[in-house]
Amino acid sequence: MHHRYALAALLTLAPLGCKTSFLGFGTTPAEALRNASDGLTSHALRFDDVVRDTKFTNSRSLISRHALTPSRIYADTAVWNEMNDRDSSRSITIAGNFDHQRGGYTFRASPSLGTPNTLGDSRHVMRLSLGADGAYAWDTSVEHAIGALPARFAGRAIAGFLESAESSVTRDLRSESVAAFPRTARALGRLFSLDSARASSMPDGSTTVSIAIRWHSSGIRPTMPNFASYVAKYIEPSRYFIALTDVRGLTFFQVRGDRGLMRVRWRSKDGKLLPLDGGSTAMPDTLRIRMDFNTKYKVFRVGFAELVGDFIIQRREQQIGWMMRFQQEPKWQLPLFTETLIRSPLRRPFQGRGSEMYLGLDDNPGQTLLVRRVHTEVKESAIVRWLGGLGATAMSDFQGRTEAEENRFLNEAFVALRADAQEVLGGK
């Protein structure tokens, strides 16, 4: 769920790239226009008037409620559409597609499902397996068809985005992006304000970019009251920190959030990230990622600090991806009363294979797939059940009207961004 809020926040950065980054989507302006338009259309469709069939609705509710207590749903045939006793796994496969007759996106449980091959179509697989030590493993895979954009172009688009912010003089990127992407600014401005976006020229010819984005739940309250309440309760009070560093500790990218204000910083030259504190060291493909996060729960703050893992950029002939792997337990921030509970099960997700998240683009005949895969393992215990209760409460608050309003917000944002991108690339 929270990756969708990251997506919403990152949409605020998209207009900063203006024409340069969008041209990276193709070898010609016409190809770039088609690929950018298809990619944005696929996401606009995904969030357009979403409905789910009864099977998936029930399964999704039970899975979210018992994600950290999977023994309660492991044998429940109502949750899964495939149960394999040979490898002790259960799974549910979901087809997502835009129903043109109804005029909205539909998710249906479908045990036999091929690779998505129509723009906007998706395949979701959630798999639960029981290990010999009594721990449960969750594996989730999502594939979303986004058009014919070759995976190798993703790197070009990112480099174009970075290069577009570079300058020999200090620039106010905020005014530039609002002028170039007026529809996107209006759509996103209901929830976010781009407080500042400044590109500062350095003596060595590099550029340091600093961006401040603020969440404003009050801006969407008149039209999306449930979504506004959710943001005010769960998102605005959050504090977080993300940094990408190399083995020597040089930082190449940093995000810091505190009670509704998110600050993003990077330094680049010729479309390549450089250390924030100076120097010309090129960013390697293997990095370390550090994450801190905590949010308010009643009168307490709950979260973690120093979650450190590997961040690996994977480049292949027809694939580009970003893998995060965490094999080191963080420092937990939990209420004092949980000190009486045994905490050793909290180490289980970071042992052995660890917890993994992969995001990438895969070339396929006809449609490029945006792929997301997640793996984690759970050892049930009293403290894990307590944490599971927090997550279940948050998910319960989200499902229903809140999610419908969030979907509408994201749909309108992608539609606006597509219209602006088409105009910028000359496809009025």
Short mmCIF file of C-alpha atoms in Angstrom, two decimals:
data_model
loop_
_atom_site.label_atom_id
_atom_site.label_comp_id
_atom_site.label_asym_id
_atom_site.label_seq_id
_atom_site.Cartn_x
_atom_site.Cartn_y
_atom_site.Cartn_z
CA MET A 1 0.00 0.00 0.00
CA HIS A 2 2.72 2.50 0.93
CA HIS A 3 4.44 2.10 -2.46
CA ARG A 4 1.40 3.87 -3.89
CA TYR A 5 2.06 6.90 -1.69
CA ALA A 6 5.69 6.88 -2.83
CA LEU A 7 4.35 6.80 -6.39
CA ALA A 8 2.07 9.75 -5.69
CA ALA A 9 4.94 11.76 -4.19
CA LEU A 10 7.32 10.88 -7.05
CA LEU A 11 4.75 12.10 -9.57
CA THR A 12 5.45 15.56 -8.18
CA LEU A 13 9.04 15.25 -9.47
CA ALA A 14 8.09 14.11 -12.98
CA PRO A 15 7.47 17.58 -14.43
CA LEU A 16 10.93 18.74 -13.34
CA GLY A 17 12.42 16.79 -16.23
CA CYS A 18 10.36 18.67 -18.82
CA LYS A 19 11.01 17.74 -22.43
CA THR A 20 14.54 16.35 -21.99
CA SER A 21 13.61 13.35 -19.86
CA PHE A 22 10.52 12.49 -21.89
CA LEU A 23 12.62 12.43 -25.08
CA GLY A 24 14.59 9.61 -23.44
CA PHE A 25 11.59 7.33 -24.00
CA GLY A 26 12.40 6.96 -27.70
CA THR A 27 14.94 7.39 -30.48
CA THR A 28 12.69 9.99 -32.16
CA PRO A 29 10.22 12.52 -30.74
CA ALA A 30 7.34 10.52 -32.26
CA GLU A 31 8.51 7.29 -30.62
CA ALA A 32 9.08 9.08 -27.32
CA LEU A 33 5.57 10.52 -27.50
CA ARG A 34 4.03 7.10 -28.12
CA ASN A 35 5.99 5.34 -25.38
CA ALA A 36 5.43 8.06 -22.77
CA SER A 37 1.74 8.28 -23.63
CA ASP A 38 1.27 4.50 -23.43
CA GLY A 39 3.10 4.24 -20.12
CA LEU A 40 1.04 6.99 -18.54
CA THR A 41 -2.18 5.62 -20.07
CA SER A 42 -1.51 2.18 -18.58
CA HIS A 43 -1.31 3.71 -15.11
CA ALA A 44 -4.32 5.94 -15.62
CA LEU A 45 -6.34 2.85 -16.60
CA ARG A 46 -5.07 0.95 -13.54
CA PHE A 47 -6.64 3.47 -11.15
CA ASP A 48 -9.84 4.18 -13.11
CA ASP A 49 -13.00 3.18 -11.19
CA VAL A 50 -11.49 -0.02 -9.76
CA VAL A 51 -13.70 -2.99 -8.83
CA ARG A 52 -12.79 -6.50 -7.65
CA ASP A 53 -14.71 -9.74 -7.95
CA THR A 54 -16.05 -11.42 -4.82
CA LYS A 55 -13.27 -14.02 -4.61
CA PHE A 56 -10.47 -11.47 -4.73
CA THR A 57 -12.27 -9.04 -2.44
CA ASN A 58 -12.58 -11.67 0.29
CA SER A 59 -9.07 -13.04 -0.21
CA ARG A 60 -7.50 -9.60 -0.17
CA SER A 61 -9.24 -8.70 3.06
CA LEU A 62 -8.14 -11.90 4.80
CA ILE A 63 -4.57 -11.71 3.49
CA SER A 64 -4.13 -8.12 4.63
CA ARG A 65 -5.60 -8.96 8.05
CA HIS A 66 -3.40 -12.02 8.57
CA ALA A 67 -0.21 -11.11 6.71
CA LEU A 68 1.78 -11.57 9.94
CA THR A 69 -0.39 -14.41 11.26
CA PRO A 70 -0.59 -16.57 8.10
CA SER A 71 -1.38 -19.80 9.96
CA ARG A 72 -4.96 -18.52 10.21
CA ILE A 73 -5.43 -18.52 6.42
CA TYR A 74 -2.92 -21.15 5.25
CA ALA A 75 -5.55 -23.92 5.02
CA ASP A 76 -8.50 -21.71 4.09
CA THR A 77 -9.64 -22.74 0.62
CA ALA A 78 -11.73 -19.58 0.37
CA VAL A 79 -8.52 -17.51 0.18
CA TRP A 80 -6.61 -19.38 -2.53
CA ASN A 81 -7.27 -20.59 -6.04
CA GLU A 82 -4.38 -23.06 -5.99
CA MET A 83 -3.13 -25.29 -3.15
CA ASN A 84 0.01 -27.35 -3.76
CA ASP A 85 0.85 -29.84 -1.02
CA ARG A 86 4.00 -31.01 -2.81
CA ASP A 87 5.84 -27.80 -1.93
CA SER A 88 3.51 -26.71 0.91
CA SER A 89 2.40 -23.61 -0.98
CA ARG A 90 -0.89 -21.83 -1.54
CA SER A 91 -1.42 -19.06 -4.06
CA ILE A 92 -3.98 -16.78 -5.62
CA THR A 93 -3.58 -15.38 -9.13
CA ILE A 94 -5.43 -12.24 -10.17
CA ALA A 95 -6.08 -10.79 -13.62
CA GLY A 96 -6.39 -7.03 -13.96
CA ASN A 97 -7.71 -5.31 -17.06
CA PHE A 98 -9.71 -2.32 -18.18
CA ASP A 99 -13.31 -3.25 -18.88
CA HIS A 100 -14.30 -0.97 -21.77
CA GLN A 101 -17.95 -1.96 -21.52
CA ARG A 102 -18.16 -0.95 -17.86
CA GLY A 103 -15.62 1.87 -18.18
CA GLY A 104 -13.33 0.89 -15.31
CA TYR A 105 -10.50 -1.38 -14.17
CA THR A 106 -11.48 -4.85 -12.95
CA PHE A 107 -9.59 -7.44 -10.90
CA ARG A 108 -10.71 -11.08 -11.14
CA ALA A 109 -9.38 -14.23 -9.50
CA SER A 110 -8.07 -16.41 -12.35
CA PRO A 111 -5.96 -19.51 -11.62
CA SER A 112 -4.82 -19.96 -15.25
CA LEU A 113 -3.40 -16.71 -16.54
CA GLY A 114 -0.80 -15.90 -19.19
CA THR A 115 1.60 -12.98 -19.43
CA PRO A 116 -0.23 -9.64 -19.86
CA ASN A 117 -0.16 -8.60 -23.52
CA THR A 118 -2.63 -5.68 -23.73
CA LEU A 119 -1.89 -2.14 -22.58
CA GLY A 120 -2.89 -1.73 -18.93
CA ASP A 121 -3.43 -5.45 -18.27
CA SER A 122 -1.79 -6.93 -15.18
CA ARG A 123 -1.15 -10.25 -13.45
CA HIS A 124 -0.85 -10.48 -9.66
CA VAL A 125 0.30 -13.61 -7.83
CA MET A 126 0.39 -13.90 -4.03
CA ARG A 127 2.02 -17.08 -2.76
CA LEU A 128 2.31 -18.39 0.80
CA SER A 129 4.52 -21.36 1.68
CA LEU A 130 5.31 -23.14 4.95
CA GLY A 131 8.95 -23.88 5.80
CA ALA A 132 10.43 -26.75 7.76
CA ASP A 133 11.15 -24.48 10.73
CA GLY A 134 7.51 -23.38 10.98
CA ALA A 135 8.12 -20.00 9.36
CA TYR A 136 5.94 -18.80 6.50
CA ALA A 137 7.26 -17.20 3.31
CA TRP A 138 5.32 -14.60 1.35
CA ASP A 139 6.14 -14.08 -2.34
CA THR A 140 4.26 -11.48 -4.35
CA SER A 141 4.67 -10.83 -8.07
CA VAL A 142 2.99 -8.09 -10.11
CA GLU A 143 3.37 -7.62 -13.87
CA HIS A 144 1.78 -4.60 -15.57
CA ALA A 145 1.77 -4.05 -19.35
CA ILE A 146 2.89 -0.48 -20.09
CA GLY A 147 3.34 -0.39 -23.88
CA ALA A 148 6.31 -0.94 -26.19
CA LEU A 149 8.89 1.08 -24.27
CA PRO A 150 12.18 -0.88 -24.41
CA ALA A 151 13.60 -1.53 -20.96
CA ARG A 152 16.97 -0.05 -21.94
CA PHE A 153 15.29 3.33 -22.44
CA ALA A 154 14.53 3.58 -18.72
CA GLY A 155 18.17 4.43 -18.00
CA ARG A 156 18.14 7.04 -20.75
CA ALA A 157 15.00 8.64 -19.36
CA ILE A 158 16.50 8.82 -15.85
CA ALA A 159 19.71 10.33 -17.22
CA GLY A 160 17.63 12.81 -19.20
CA PHE A 161 15.69 13.72 -16.08
CA LEU A 162 18.90 14.38 -14.14
CA GLU A 163 20.48 16.29 -17.02
CA SER A 164 17.44 18.49 -17.49
CA ALA A 165 17.92 19.88 -13.97
CA GLU A 166 21.60 20.64 -14.53
CA SER A 167 22.67 24.21 -15.23
CA SER A 168 25.63 26.57 -15.18
CA VAL A 169 23.55 28.99 -13.11
CA THR A 170 21.21 28.63 -10.15
CA ARG A 171 17.67 27.88 -11.35
CA ASP A 172 14.21 27.86 -9.83
CA LEU A 173 12.92 24.50 -11.08
CA ARG A 174 9.58 24.98 -9.38
CA SER A 175 8.40 27.82 -11.61
CA GLU A 176 9.70 26.02 -14.71
CA SER A 177 7.83 22.79 -13.96
CA VAL A 178 4.56 24.55 -13.12
CA ALA A 179 4.74 26.50 -16.38
CA ALA A 180 5.56 23.43 -18.50
CA PHE A 181 3.10 21.05 -16.78
CA PRO A 182 0.12 23.16 -15.67
CA ARG A 183 -2.45 20.33 -15.64
CA THR A 184 -0.19 18.12 -13.54
CA ALA A 185 0.53 20.97 -11.14
CA ARG A 186 -3.21 21.51 -10.62
CA ALA A 187 -3.98 17.79 -10.17
CA LEU A 188 -1.16 17.14 -7.72
CA GLY A 189 -1.43 20.52 -6.04
CA ARG A 190 -4.57 19.38 -4.25
CA LEU A 191 -2.45 17.03 -2.11
CA PHE A 192 1.12 18.28 -2.51
CA SER A 193 2.81 21.64 -2.74
CA LEU A 194 6.21 21.96 -4.33
CA ASP A 195 7.57 24.30 -1.66
CA SER A 196 10.91 24.69 -3.38
CA ALA A 197 12.93 23.13 -6.19
CA ARG A 198 16.35 24.62 -6.72
CA ALA A 199 19.27 23.62 -8.93
CA SER A 200 22.56 25.09 -7.71
CA SER A 201 25.65 25.18 -9.93
CA MET A 202 28.87 23.90 -8.33
CA PRO A 203 32.42 25.10 -9.20
CA ASP A 204 33.29 21.72 -10.76
CA GLY A 205 30.44 21.98 -13.27
CA SER A 206 28.10 19.65 -11.39
CA THR A 207 24.65 20.64 -10.12
CA THR A 208 23.11 20.06 -6.70
CA VAL A 209 19.33 19.74 -6.69
CA SER A 210 17.25 20.27 -3.56
CA ILE A 211 13.49 19.77 -3.59
CA ALA A 212 10.95 20.23 -0.80
CA ILE A 213 7.47 18.70 -1.17
CA ARG A 214 4.74 19.16 1.43
CA TRP A 215 1.64 16.99 1.92
CA HIS A 216 -1.62 18.92 2.42
CA SER A 217 -4.53 16.64 3.31
CA SER A 218 -6.73 19.72 3.73
CA GLY A 219 -6.53 20.36 -0.02
CA ILE A 220 -8.40 17.17 -0.93
CA ARG A 221 -10.80 17.15 2.00
CA PRO A 222 -13.70 18.87 0.16
CA THR A 223 -13.79 16.24 -2.62
CA MET A 224 -11.98 13.25 -1.08
CA PRO A 225 -12.71 13.38 2.67
CA ASN A 226 -11.89 9.76 3.47
CA PHE A 227 -8.56 9.85 1.65
CA ALA A 228 -7.77 13.16 3.36
CA SER A 229 -8.43 11.66 6.81
CA TYR A 230 -6.21 8.68 6.02
CA VAL A 231 -3.33 10.89 4.88
CA ALA A 232 -3.71 13.05 7.99
CA LYS A 233 -3.73 10.01 10.28
CA TYR A 234 -1.04 7.80 8.73
CA ILE A 235 1.10 9.80 6.29
CA GLU A 236 1.52 13.33 7.55
CA PRO A 237 2.75 12.28 11.04
CA SER A 238 5.41 9.97 9.56
CA ARG A 239 9.15 10.54 9.76
CA TYR A 240 11.50 8.77 7.38
CA PHE A 241 14.97 8.83 5.92
CA ILE A 242 16.38 7.07 2.85
CA ALA A 243 19.96 7.24 1.62
CA LEU A 244 21.95 5.48 -1.10
CA THR A 245 25.67 5.15 -0.38
CA ASP A 246 28.66 3.25 -1.74
CA VAL A 247 30.95 0.97 0.28
CA ARG A 248 33.02 3.97 1.38
CA GLY A 249 30.00 5.77 2.76
CA LEU A 250 29.67 8.37 0.00
CA THR A 251 26.01 9.41 -0.34
CA PHE A 252 24.53 9.70 -3.85
CA PHE A 253 20.83 10.25 -3.14
CA GLN A 254 18.88 11.24 -0.05
CA VAL A 255 15.26 11.61 1.01
CA ARG A 256 14.18 12.96 4.39
CA GLY A 257 10.59 13.31 5.57
CA ASP A 258 9.21 14.80 8.76
CA ARG A 259 5.52 15.37 9.50
CA GLY A 260 4.34 16.12 6.00
CA LEU A 261 7.48 17.70 4.53
CA MET A 262 9.66 15.60 2.21
CA ARG A 263 13.10 16.82 1.13
CA VAL A 264 14.95 15.20 -1.79
CA ARG A 265 18.60 15.89 -2.64
CA TRP A 266 21.03 14.75 -5.33
CA ARG A 267 24.05 15.98 -7.26
CA SER A 268 24.75 15.18 -10.89
CA LYS A 269 26.83 15.99 -13.95
CA ASP A 270 26.06 14.96 -17.53
CA GLY A 271 23.09 12.92 -16.32
CA LYS A 272 25.10 10.87 -13.81
CA LEU A 273 24.77 10.95 -10.03
CA LEU A 274 27.79 12.08 -8.03
CA PRO A 275 28.47 12.13 -4.26
CA LEU A 276 26.44 14.80 -2.49
CA ASP A 277 29.43 16.07 -0.52
CA GLY A 278 31.69 16.53 -3.54
CA GLY A 279 34.11 14.59 -5.68
CA SER A 280 33.84 12.96 -9.09
CA THR A 281 33.34 9.33 -8.05
CA ALA A 282 30.82 7.68 -10.35
CA MET A 283 27.89 5.94 -8.69
CA PRO A 284 28.40 2.14 -8.80
CA ASP A 285 25.67 -0.37 -9.66
CA THR A 286 25.98 -1.96 -6.20
CA LEU A 287 25.08 0.35 -3.34
CA ARG A 288 23.91 0.29 0.24
CA ILE A 289 20.48 1.60 1.15
CA ARG A 290 19.55 2.83 4.61
CA MET A 291 15.97 3.42 5.68
CA ASP A 292 14.46 4.85 8.87
CA PHE A 293 10.71 5.09 9.40
CA ASN A 294 8.34 5.78 12.24
CA THR A 295 4.81 7.05 12.55
CA LYS A 296 2.35 7.89 15.27
CA TYR A 297 0.16 5.18 16.79
CA LYS A 298 -2.17 6.59 19.44
CA VAL A 299 0.24 8.23 21.94
CA PHE A 300 3.27 6.20 20.77
CA ARG A 301 5.63 6.33 17.82
CA VAL A 302 6.22 2.98 16.11
CA GLY A 303 8.83 2.12 13.50
CA PHE A 304 12.46 1.25 12.91
CA ALA A 305 15.87 2.81 12.34
CA GLU A 306 19.01 1.73 10.49
CA LEU A 307 17.38 -0.79 8.17
CA VAL A 308 20.41 -1.36 5.96
CA GLY A 309 20.54 -3.50 2.84
CA ASP A 310 21.95 -3.97 -0.64
CA PHE A 311 20.66 -1.86 -3.52
CA ILE A 312 21.66 -3.42 -6.82
CA ILE A 313 21.04 -2.00 -10.27
CA GLN A 314 20.59 -4.95 -12.64
CA ARG A 315 21.19 -4.38 -16.36
CA ARG A 316 20.57 -7.10 -18.92
CA GLU A 317 19.91 -7.24 -22.66
CA GLN A 318 16.16 -6.79 -22.37
CA GLN A 319 15.76 -5.93 -18.72
CA ILE A 320 16.65 -3.27 -16.20
CA GLY A 321 15.81 -3.53 -12.54
CA TRP A 322 16.52 -2.39 -9.02
CA MET A 323 16.87 -5.03 -6.30
CA MET A 324 16.80 -4.26 -2.58
CA ARG A 325 17.81 -7.04 -0.19
CA PHE A 326 17.72 -6.68 3.61
CA GLN A 327 19.59 -9.23 5.75
CA GLN A 328 20.24 -7.13 8.84
CA GLU A 329 17.63 -6.55 11.55
CA PRO A 330 16.98 -2.85 12.18
CA LYS A 331 16.64 -1.10 15.50
CA TRP A 332 12.97 -1.26 16.41
CA GLN A 333 11.05 1.64 17.87
CA LEU A 334 8.15 0.12 19.82
CA PRO A 335 6.06 1.08 22.87
CA LEU A 336 7.56 0.23 26.28
CA PHE A 337 4.90 -2.35 27.07
CA THR A 338 6.18 -4.56 24.23
CA GLU A 339 9.48 -5.01 26.11
CA THR A 340 7.84 -7.92 27.94
CA LEU A 341 7.36 -9.80 24.66
CA ILE A 342 10.00 -12.05 23.14
CA ARG A 343 11.55 -10.18 20.22
CA SER A 344 13.62 -12.89 18.55
CA PRO A 345 10.90 -13.57 15.89
CA LEU A 346 11.51 -10.02 14.61
CA ARG A 347 14.87 -11.24 13.29
CA ARG A 348 13.30 -13.91 11.07
CA PRO A 349 12.57 -11.69 8.03
CA PHE A 350 16.28 -10.80 7.85
CA GLN A 351 17.78 -14.26 8.20
CA GLY A 352 18.85 -16.55 5.36
CA ARG A 353 17.65 -15.08 2.08
CA GLY A 354 16.38 -12.00 3.90
CA SER A 355 13.62 -9.72 2.71
CA GLU A 356 13.72 -8.59 -0.92
CA MET A 357 11.99 -6.08 -3.15
CA TYR A 358 12.56 -5.89 -6.89
CA LEU A 359 11.28 -3.29 -9.34
CA GLY A 360 12.10 -3.48 -13.02
CA LEU A 361 11.17 -3.38 -16.68
CA ASP A 362 11.16 -6.54 -18.82
CA ASP A 363 10.86 -6.52 -22.60
CA ASN A 364 8.21 -8.88 -23.93
CA PRO A 365 6.67 -9.35 -27.39
CA GLY A 366 4.12 -6.58 -27.86
CA GLN A 367 4.20 -5.19 -24.32
CA THR A 368 6.95 -4.19 -21.91
CA LEU A 369 6.17 -5.28 -18.36
CA LEU A 370 6.62 -3.18 -15.25
CA VAL A 371 7.50 -5.86 -12.71
CA ARG A 372 7.38 -5.78 -8.90
CA ARG A 373 8.38 -8.72 -6.73
CA VAL A 374 8.51 -8.95 -2.95
CA HIS A 375 9.76 -11.76 -0.69
CA THR A 376 9.68 -11.91 3.09
CA GLU A 377 9.39 -14.55 5.82
CA VAL A 378 7.36 -14.53 9.01
CA LYS A 379 7.75 -16.39 12.31
CA GLU A 380 4.58 -16.02 14.35
CA SER A 381 4.76 -14.84 17.94
CA ALA A 382 3.01 -12.47 20.33
CA ILE A 383 4.97 -9.41 19.21
CA VAL A 384 4.50 -10.26 15.53
CA ARG A 385 0.76 -10.66 16.12
CA TRP A 386 0.71 -7.24 17.79
CA LEU A 387 2.46 -5.64 14.80
CA GLY A 388 0.09 -7.50 12.51
CA GLY A 389 -2.82 -5.91 14.34
CA LEU A 390 -1.42 -2.45 13.58
CA GLY A 391 -1.13 -3.27 9.91
CA ALA A 392 -4.61 -4.78 9.79
CA THR A 393 -6.08 -1.64 11.35
CA ALA A 394 -4.36 0.58 8.79
CA MET A 395 -5.50 -1.64 5.93
CA SER A 396 -9.06 -1.74 7.24
CA ASP A 397 -9.08 2.05 7.36
CA PHE A 398 -7.80 2.13 3.78
CA GLN A 399 -10.09 -0.30 2.03
CA GLY A 400 -13.43 0.95 0.78
CA ARG A 401 -14.13 4.63 0.25
CA THR A 402 -10.59 5.72 1.12
CA GLU A 403 -9.06 3.50 -1.53
CA ALA A 404 -11.67 4.53 -4.10
CA GLU A 405 -10.84 8.20 -3.52
CA GLU A 406 -7.10 7.52 -3.68
CA ASN A 407 -7.59 5.66 -6.97
CA ARG A 408 -9.46 8.65 -8.36
CA PHE A 409 -6.69 11.01 -7.28
CA LEU A 410 -4.00 8.89 -8.96
CA ASN A 411 -6.09 8.41 -12.11
CA GLU A 412 -6.60 12.16 -12.47
CA ALA A 413 -2.89 12.79 -11.86
CA PHE A 414 -1.80 10.35 -14.57
CA VAL A 415 -4.37 11.73 -17.03
CA ALA A 416 -3.07 15.26 -16.39
CA LEU A 417 0.57 14.21 -16.71
CA ARG A 418 -0.16 12.42 -19.98
CA ALA A 419 -1.86 15.49 -21.44
CA ASP A 420 1.05 17.73 -20.41
CA ALA A 421 3.65 15.28 -21.73
CA GLN A 422 1.85 15.06 -25.08
CA GLU A 423 1.82 18.82 -25.36
CA VAL A 424 5.49 19.13 -24.38
CA LEU A 425 6.46 16.52 -26.98
CA GLY A 426 4.40 18.22 -29.67
CA GLY A 427 1.42 15.87 -29.70
CA LYS A 428 -1.31 18.39 -28.95
#
